[in-house]
Tab-separated table of C-alpha atoms and ligand atoms in Angstrom:
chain	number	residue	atom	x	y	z
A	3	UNK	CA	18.876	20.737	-72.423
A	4	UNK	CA	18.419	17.093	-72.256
A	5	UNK	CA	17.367	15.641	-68.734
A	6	UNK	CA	19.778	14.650	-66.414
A	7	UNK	CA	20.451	10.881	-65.524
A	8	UNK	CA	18.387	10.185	-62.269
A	9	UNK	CA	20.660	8.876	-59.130
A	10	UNK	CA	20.334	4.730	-58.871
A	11	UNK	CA	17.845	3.567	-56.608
A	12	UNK	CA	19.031	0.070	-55.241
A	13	UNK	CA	15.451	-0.469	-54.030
A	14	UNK	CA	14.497	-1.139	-57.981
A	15	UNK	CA	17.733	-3.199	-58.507
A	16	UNK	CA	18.833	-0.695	-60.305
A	17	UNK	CA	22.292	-2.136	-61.499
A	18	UNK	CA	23.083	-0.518	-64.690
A	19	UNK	CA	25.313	-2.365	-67.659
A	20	UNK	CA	27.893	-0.568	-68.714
A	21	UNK	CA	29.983	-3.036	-70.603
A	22	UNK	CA	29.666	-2.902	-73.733
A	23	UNK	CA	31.701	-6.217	-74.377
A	24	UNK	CA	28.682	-7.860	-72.139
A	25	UNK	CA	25.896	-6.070	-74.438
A	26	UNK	CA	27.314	-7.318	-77.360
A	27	UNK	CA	27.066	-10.995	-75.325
A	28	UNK	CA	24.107	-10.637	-74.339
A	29	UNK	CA	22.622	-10.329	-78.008
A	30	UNK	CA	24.628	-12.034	-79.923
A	31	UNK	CA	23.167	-15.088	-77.548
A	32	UNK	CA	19.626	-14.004	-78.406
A	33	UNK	CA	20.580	-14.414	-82.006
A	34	UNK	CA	17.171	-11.876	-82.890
A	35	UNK	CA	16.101	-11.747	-86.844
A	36	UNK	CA	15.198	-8.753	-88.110
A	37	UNK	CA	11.268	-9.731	-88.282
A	38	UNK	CA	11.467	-10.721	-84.391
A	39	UNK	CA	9.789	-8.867	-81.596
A	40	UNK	CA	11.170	-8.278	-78.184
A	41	UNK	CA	10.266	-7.818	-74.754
A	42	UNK	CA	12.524	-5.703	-72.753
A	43	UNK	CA	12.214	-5.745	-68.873
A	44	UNK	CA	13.432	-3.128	-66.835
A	45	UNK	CA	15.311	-0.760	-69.889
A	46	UNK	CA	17.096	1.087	-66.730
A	47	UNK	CA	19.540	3.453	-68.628
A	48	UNK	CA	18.655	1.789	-72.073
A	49	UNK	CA	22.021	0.796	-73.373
A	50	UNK	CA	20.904	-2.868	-73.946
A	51	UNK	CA	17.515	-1.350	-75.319
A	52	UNK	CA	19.261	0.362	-77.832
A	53	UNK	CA	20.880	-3.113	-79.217
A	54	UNK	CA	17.300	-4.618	-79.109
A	55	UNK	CA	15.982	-1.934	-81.287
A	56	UNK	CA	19.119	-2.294	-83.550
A	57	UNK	CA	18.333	-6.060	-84.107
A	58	UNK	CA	14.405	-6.277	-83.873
A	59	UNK	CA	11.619	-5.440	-85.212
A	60	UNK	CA	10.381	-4.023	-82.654
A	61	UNK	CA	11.139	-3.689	-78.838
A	62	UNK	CA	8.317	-3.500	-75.949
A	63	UNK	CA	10.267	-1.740	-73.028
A	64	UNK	CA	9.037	-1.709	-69.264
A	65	UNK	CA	10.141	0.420	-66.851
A	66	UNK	CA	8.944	0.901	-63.176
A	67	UNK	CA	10.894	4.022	-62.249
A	68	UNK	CA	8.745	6.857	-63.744
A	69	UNK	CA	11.505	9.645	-63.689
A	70	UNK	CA	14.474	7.028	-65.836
A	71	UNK	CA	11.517	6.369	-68.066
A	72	UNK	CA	11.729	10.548	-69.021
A	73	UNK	CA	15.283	10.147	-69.589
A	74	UNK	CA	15.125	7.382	-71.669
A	75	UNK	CA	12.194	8.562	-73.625
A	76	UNK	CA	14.831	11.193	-74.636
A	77	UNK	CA	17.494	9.128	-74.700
A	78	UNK	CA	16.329	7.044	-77.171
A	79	UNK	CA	13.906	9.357	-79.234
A	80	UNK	CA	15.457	8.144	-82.418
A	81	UNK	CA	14.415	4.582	-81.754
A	82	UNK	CA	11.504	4.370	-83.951
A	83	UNK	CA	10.694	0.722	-82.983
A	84	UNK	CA	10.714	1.399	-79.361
A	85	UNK	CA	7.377	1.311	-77.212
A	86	UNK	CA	8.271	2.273	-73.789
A	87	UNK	CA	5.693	1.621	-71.468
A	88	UNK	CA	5.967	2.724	-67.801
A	89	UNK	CA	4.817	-0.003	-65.045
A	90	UNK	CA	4.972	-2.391	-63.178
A	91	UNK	CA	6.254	-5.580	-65.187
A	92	UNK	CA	4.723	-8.038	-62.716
A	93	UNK	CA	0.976	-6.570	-64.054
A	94	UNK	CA	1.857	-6.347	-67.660
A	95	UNK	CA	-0.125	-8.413	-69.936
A	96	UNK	CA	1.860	-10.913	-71.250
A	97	UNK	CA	-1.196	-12.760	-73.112
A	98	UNK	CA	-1.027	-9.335	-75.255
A	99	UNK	CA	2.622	-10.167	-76.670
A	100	UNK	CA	2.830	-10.686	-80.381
A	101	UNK	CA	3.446	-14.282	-80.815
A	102	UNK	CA	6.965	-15.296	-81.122
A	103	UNK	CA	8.185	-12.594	-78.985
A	104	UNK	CA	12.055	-12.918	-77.627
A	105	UNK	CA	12.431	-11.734	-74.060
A	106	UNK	CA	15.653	-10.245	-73.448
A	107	UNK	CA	16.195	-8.569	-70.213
A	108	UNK	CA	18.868	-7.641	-67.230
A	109	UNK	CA	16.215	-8.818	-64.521
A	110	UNK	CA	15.634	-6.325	-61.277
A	111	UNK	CA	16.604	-8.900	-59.085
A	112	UNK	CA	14.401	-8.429	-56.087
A	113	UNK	CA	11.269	-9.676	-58.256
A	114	UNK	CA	13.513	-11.986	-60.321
A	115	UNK	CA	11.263	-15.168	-59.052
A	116	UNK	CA	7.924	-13.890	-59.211
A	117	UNK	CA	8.875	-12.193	-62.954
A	118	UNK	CA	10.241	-15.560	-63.734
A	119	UNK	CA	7.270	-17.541	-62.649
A	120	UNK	CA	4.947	-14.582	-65.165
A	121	UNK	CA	7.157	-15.330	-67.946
A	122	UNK	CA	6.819	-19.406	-67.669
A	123	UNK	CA	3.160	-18.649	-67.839
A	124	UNK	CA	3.223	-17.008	-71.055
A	125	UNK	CA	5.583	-19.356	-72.744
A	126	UNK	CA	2.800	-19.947	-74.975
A	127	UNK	CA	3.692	-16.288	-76.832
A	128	UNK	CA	7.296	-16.183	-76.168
A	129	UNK	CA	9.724	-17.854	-78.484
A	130	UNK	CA	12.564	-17.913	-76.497
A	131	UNK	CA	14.444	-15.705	-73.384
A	132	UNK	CA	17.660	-14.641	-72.358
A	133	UNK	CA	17.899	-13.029	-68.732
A	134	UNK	CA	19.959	-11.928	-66.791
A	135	UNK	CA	20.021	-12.991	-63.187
A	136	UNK	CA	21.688	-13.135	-59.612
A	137	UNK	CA	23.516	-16.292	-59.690
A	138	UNK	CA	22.054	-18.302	-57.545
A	139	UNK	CA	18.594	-18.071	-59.143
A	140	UNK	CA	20.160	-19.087	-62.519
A	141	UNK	CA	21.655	-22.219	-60.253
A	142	UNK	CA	18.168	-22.949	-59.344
A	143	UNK	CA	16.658	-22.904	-62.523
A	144	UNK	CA	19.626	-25.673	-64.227
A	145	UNK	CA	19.661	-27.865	-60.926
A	146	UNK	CA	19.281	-31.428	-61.267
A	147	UNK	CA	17.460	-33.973	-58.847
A	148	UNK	CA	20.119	-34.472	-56.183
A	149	UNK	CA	21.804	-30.827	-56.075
A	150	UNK	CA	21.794	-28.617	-53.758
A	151	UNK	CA	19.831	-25.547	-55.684
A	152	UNK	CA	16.996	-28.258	-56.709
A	153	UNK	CA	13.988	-26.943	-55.873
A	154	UNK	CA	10.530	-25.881	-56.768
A	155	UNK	CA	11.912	-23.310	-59.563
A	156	UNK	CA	14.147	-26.137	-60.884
A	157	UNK	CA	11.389	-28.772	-61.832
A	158	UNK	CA	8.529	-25.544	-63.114
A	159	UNK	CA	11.435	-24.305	-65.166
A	160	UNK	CA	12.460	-27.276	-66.843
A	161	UNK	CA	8.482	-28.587	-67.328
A	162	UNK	CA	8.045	-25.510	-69.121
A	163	UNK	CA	11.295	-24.605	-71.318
A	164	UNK	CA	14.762	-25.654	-71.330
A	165	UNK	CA	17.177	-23.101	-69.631
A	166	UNK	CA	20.763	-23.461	-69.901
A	167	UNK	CA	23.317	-21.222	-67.896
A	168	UNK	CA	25.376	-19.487	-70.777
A	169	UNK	CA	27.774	-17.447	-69.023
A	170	UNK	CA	28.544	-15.639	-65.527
A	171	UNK	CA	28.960	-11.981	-65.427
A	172	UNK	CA	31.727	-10.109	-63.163
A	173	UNK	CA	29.764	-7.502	-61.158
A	174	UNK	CA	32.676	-5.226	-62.359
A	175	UNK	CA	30.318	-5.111	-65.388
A	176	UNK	CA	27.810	-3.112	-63.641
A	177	UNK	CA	27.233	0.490	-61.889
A	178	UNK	CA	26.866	0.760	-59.320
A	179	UNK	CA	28.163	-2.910	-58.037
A	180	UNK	CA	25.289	-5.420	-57.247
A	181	UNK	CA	26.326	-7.416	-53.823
A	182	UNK	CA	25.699	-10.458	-55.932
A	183	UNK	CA	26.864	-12.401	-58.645
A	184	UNK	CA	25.221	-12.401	-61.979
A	185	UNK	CA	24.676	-15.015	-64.501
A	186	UNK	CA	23.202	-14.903	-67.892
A	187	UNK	CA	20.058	-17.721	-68.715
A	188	UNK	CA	18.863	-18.959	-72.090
A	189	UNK	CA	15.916	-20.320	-72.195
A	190	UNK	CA	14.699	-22.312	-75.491
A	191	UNK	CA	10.959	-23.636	-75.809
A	192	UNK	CA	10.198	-26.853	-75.709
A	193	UNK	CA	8.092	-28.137	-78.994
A	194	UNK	CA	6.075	-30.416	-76.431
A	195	UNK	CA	5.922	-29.788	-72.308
A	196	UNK	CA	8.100	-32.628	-71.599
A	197	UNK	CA	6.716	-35.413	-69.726
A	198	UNK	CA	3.144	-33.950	-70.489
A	199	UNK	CA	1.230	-32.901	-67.645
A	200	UNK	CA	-2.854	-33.146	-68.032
A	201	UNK	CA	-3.669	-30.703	-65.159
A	202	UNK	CA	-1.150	-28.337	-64.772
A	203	UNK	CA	-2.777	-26.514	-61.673
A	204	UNK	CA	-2.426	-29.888	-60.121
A	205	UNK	CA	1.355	-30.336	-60.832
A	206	UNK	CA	2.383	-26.842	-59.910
A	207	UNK	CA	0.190	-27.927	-56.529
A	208	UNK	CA	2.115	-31.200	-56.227
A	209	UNK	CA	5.620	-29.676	-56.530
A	210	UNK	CA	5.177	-27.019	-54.169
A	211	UNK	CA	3.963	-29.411	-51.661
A	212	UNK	CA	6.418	-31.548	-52.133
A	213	UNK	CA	8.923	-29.029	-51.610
A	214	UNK	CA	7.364	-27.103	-49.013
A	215	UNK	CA	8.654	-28.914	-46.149
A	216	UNK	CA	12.514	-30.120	-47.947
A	217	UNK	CA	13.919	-32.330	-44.496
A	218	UNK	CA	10.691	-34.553	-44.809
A	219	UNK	CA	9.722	-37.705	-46.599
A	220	UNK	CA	7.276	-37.038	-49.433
A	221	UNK	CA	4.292	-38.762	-47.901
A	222	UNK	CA	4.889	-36.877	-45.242
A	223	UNK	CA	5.228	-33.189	-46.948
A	224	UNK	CA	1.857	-33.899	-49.203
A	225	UNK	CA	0.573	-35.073	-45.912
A	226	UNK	CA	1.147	-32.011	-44.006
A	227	UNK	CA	0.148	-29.316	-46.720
A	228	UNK	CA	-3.235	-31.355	-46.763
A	229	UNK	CA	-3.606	-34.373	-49.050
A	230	UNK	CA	-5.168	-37.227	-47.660
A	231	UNK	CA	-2.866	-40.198	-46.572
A	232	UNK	CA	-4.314	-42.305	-47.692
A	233	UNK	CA	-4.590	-40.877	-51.379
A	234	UNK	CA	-1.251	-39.840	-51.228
A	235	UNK	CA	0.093	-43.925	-50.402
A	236	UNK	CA	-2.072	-45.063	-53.406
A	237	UNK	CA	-0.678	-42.555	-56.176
A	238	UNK	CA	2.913	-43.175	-54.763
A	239	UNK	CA	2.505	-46.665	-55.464
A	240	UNK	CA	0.686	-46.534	-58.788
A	241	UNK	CA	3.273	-43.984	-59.759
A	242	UNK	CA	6.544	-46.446	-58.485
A	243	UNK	CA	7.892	-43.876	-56.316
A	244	UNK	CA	9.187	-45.050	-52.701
A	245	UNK	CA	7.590	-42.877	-50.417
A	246	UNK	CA	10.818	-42.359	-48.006
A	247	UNK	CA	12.266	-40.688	-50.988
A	248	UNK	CA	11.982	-36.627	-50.628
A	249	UNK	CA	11.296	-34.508	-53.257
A	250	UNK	CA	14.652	-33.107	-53.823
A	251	UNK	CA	15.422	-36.586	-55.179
A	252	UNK	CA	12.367	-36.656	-57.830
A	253	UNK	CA	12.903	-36.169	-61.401
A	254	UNK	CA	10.376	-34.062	-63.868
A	255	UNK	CA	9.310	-37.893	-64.919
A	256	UNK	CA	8.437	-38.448	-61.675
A	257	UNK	CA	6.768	-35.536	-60.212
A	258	UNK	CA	4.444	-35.765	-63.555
A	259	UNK	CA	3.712	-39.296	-62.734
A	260	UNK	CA	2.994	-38.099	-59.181
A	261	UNK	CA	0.666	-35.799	-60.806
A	262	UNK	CA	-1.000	-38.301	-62.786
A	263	UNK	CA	-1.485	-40.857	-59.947
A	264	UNK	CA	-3.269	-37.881	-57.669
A	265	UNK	CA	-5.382	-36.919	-60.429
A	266	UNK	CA	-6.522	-40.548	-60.977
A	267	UNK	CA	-7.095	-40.601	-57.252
A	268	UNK	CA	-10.693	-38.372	-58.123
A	269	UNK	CA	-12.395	-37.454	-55.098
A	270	UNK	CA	-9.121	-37.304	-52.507
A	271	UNK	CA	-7.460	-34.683	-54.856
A	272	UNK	CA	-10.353	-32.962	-55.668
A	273	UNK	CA	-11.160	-31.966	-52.259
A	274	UNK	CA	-7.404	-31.391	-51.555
B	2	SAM	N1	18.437	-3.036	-68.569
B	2	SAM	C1	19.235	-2.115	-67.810
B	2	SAM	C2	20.683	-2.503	-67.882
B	2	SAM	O1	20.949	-3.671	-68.190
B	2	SAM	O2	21.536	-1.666	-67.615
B	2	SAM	C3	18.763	-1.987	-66.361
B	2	SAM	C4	18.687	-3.261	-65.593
B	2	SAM	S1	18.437	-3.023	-63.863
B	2	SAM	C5	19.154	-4.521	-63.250
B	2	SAM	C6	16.714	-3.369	-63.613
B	2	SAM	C7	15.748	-2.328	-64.163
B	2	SAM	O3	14.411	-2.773	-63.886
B	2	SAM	C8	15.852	-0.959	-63.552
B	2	SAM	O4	15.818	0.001	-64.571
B	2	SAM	C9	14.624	-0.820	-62.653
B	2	SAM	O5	14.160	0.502	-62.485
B	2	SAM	C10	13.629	-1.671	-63.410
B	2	SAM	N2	12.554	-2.235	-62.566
B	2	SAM	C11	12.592	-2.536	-61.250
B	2	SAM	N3	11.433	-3.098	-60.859
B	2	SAM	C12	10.645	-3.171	-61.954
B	2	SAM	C13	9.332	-3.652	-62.194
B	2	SAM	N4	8.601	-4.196	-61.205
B	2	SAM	N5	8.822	-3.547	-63.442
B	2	SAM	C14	9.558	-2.986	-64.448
B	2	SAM	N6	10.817	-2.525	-64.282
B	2	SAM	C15	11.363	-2.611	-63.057
């Protein structure tokens, strides 16, 4: 007798999809080729993991929850191109992915940001991604300088790839009901990181300071998670930024020229 289908547990954000309307959405947007590979995170119940395996070549599926991992290994015995691996999707390897791979995933939402920040990482191997996320995460990833949602996710988001918001999903769509509302994010790659960005250790370092503290100036938030002063006046000269503004106002242009400035600073960044 096949397994039974274990009870939800909310702790995993497990939020099943069971519209098929909002399947067929979800890869017609990822427009997959028959030669593409895909990264699936999170297969839950494996309806959307079935369309994968339909339209790739092959589909790399991880799940957390050990016991909906059984049923799906059942459930989908008769997808030959499946490789369901059970874990932890914030320790897989990404660096192993074939290259080109297209992420596709309905996101567990409690480790949407730190799975998001993996996935930027590895943009290297992944061709393109469409996810599925509580809305206001997908606000924060499109928000301009200026908004309200601009933040630290905004400007590492858009240095790395270009996300677009392609459509908001009704959480009638799910089961059971998430709390929150859910929007679907493409994300194409960018040919060239867009300004470039010599040290990118330094930049990442730069925006979250610059964001760590959002109600100050900027001198004043790079001052008080530990660059020098006076390092910090000279780059936000040589880099033509006022240094009243705050760092919700800064463009990607600017926080790379920010960047830049710091770096030529030498020995006041270094021992930052
Ligand atoms: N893809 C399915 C769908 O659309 O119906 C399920 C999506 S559900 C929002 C998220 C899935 O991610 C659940 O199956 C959950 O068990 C799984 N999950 C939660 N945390 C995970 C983690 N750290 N690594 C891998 N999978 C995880």
């Amino acid at each position: 007798m096949p397994s039974a289908l274990p009870p939800p547990r909310k702790r995993l954000g497990q939020h099943f999809l069971i519209d098929p309307n909002m399947i067929r959405k979800i890869i017609t947007l990822a427009d997959l080729r028959p030669e593409e590979d895909v990264l699936e995170i999170g297969p839950g119940r494996g309806d959307l993991t079935r369309a994968l395996c339909t339209a790739a070549r092959s589909v790399i599926a991880v799940e957390l929850d050990r016991k909906l991992a059984a049923y799906l290994a059942e459930r989908l015995a008769d997808c030959h191109n499946l490789d369901l691996q059970i874990g932890d999707a914030l320790a897989f390897p990404y660096e192993t992915l074939p290259q080109g791979t297209v992420v596709v995933a309905n996101l567990p939402y409690y480790v949407s940001t730190p799975l998001l920040f993996k996935l930027l990482a590895a943009r290297d191997r992944i061709a393109r991604m469409v996810l599925m996320l509580q809305t206001d995460v997908a606000r924060r990833l499109v928000a301009q300088p200026g908004d309200r949602e601009y933040g630290i996710l905004s400007v590492l988001a858009q240095y790395a790839a270009e996300p677009s918001l392609a459509f908001q999903v009704s959480p009638n769509c799910f089961r059971p009901r998430p709390a929150v509302g859910s929007a679907v994010v493409r994300f194409m790659k960018k040919d060239q990181p867009h300004p470039r960005v010599t040290d990118e250790a330094l930049f990442t370092k730069i925006v979250r300071a610059a964001f760590a503290h959002r109600r100050k100036t900027l001198v004043n938030s790079l001052r008080d998670e530990g660059l020098d002063p006076a390092t910090i006046s000279r780059a936000l000269e040589s880099a033509g930024v006022d240094p009243a503004r705050r760092a919700e106002t800064l463009g990607l242009e600017e926080f790379a020229s920010l960047s830049h400035a710091i770096a030529a600073e030498g020995k006041g960044y270094v021992e930052w």
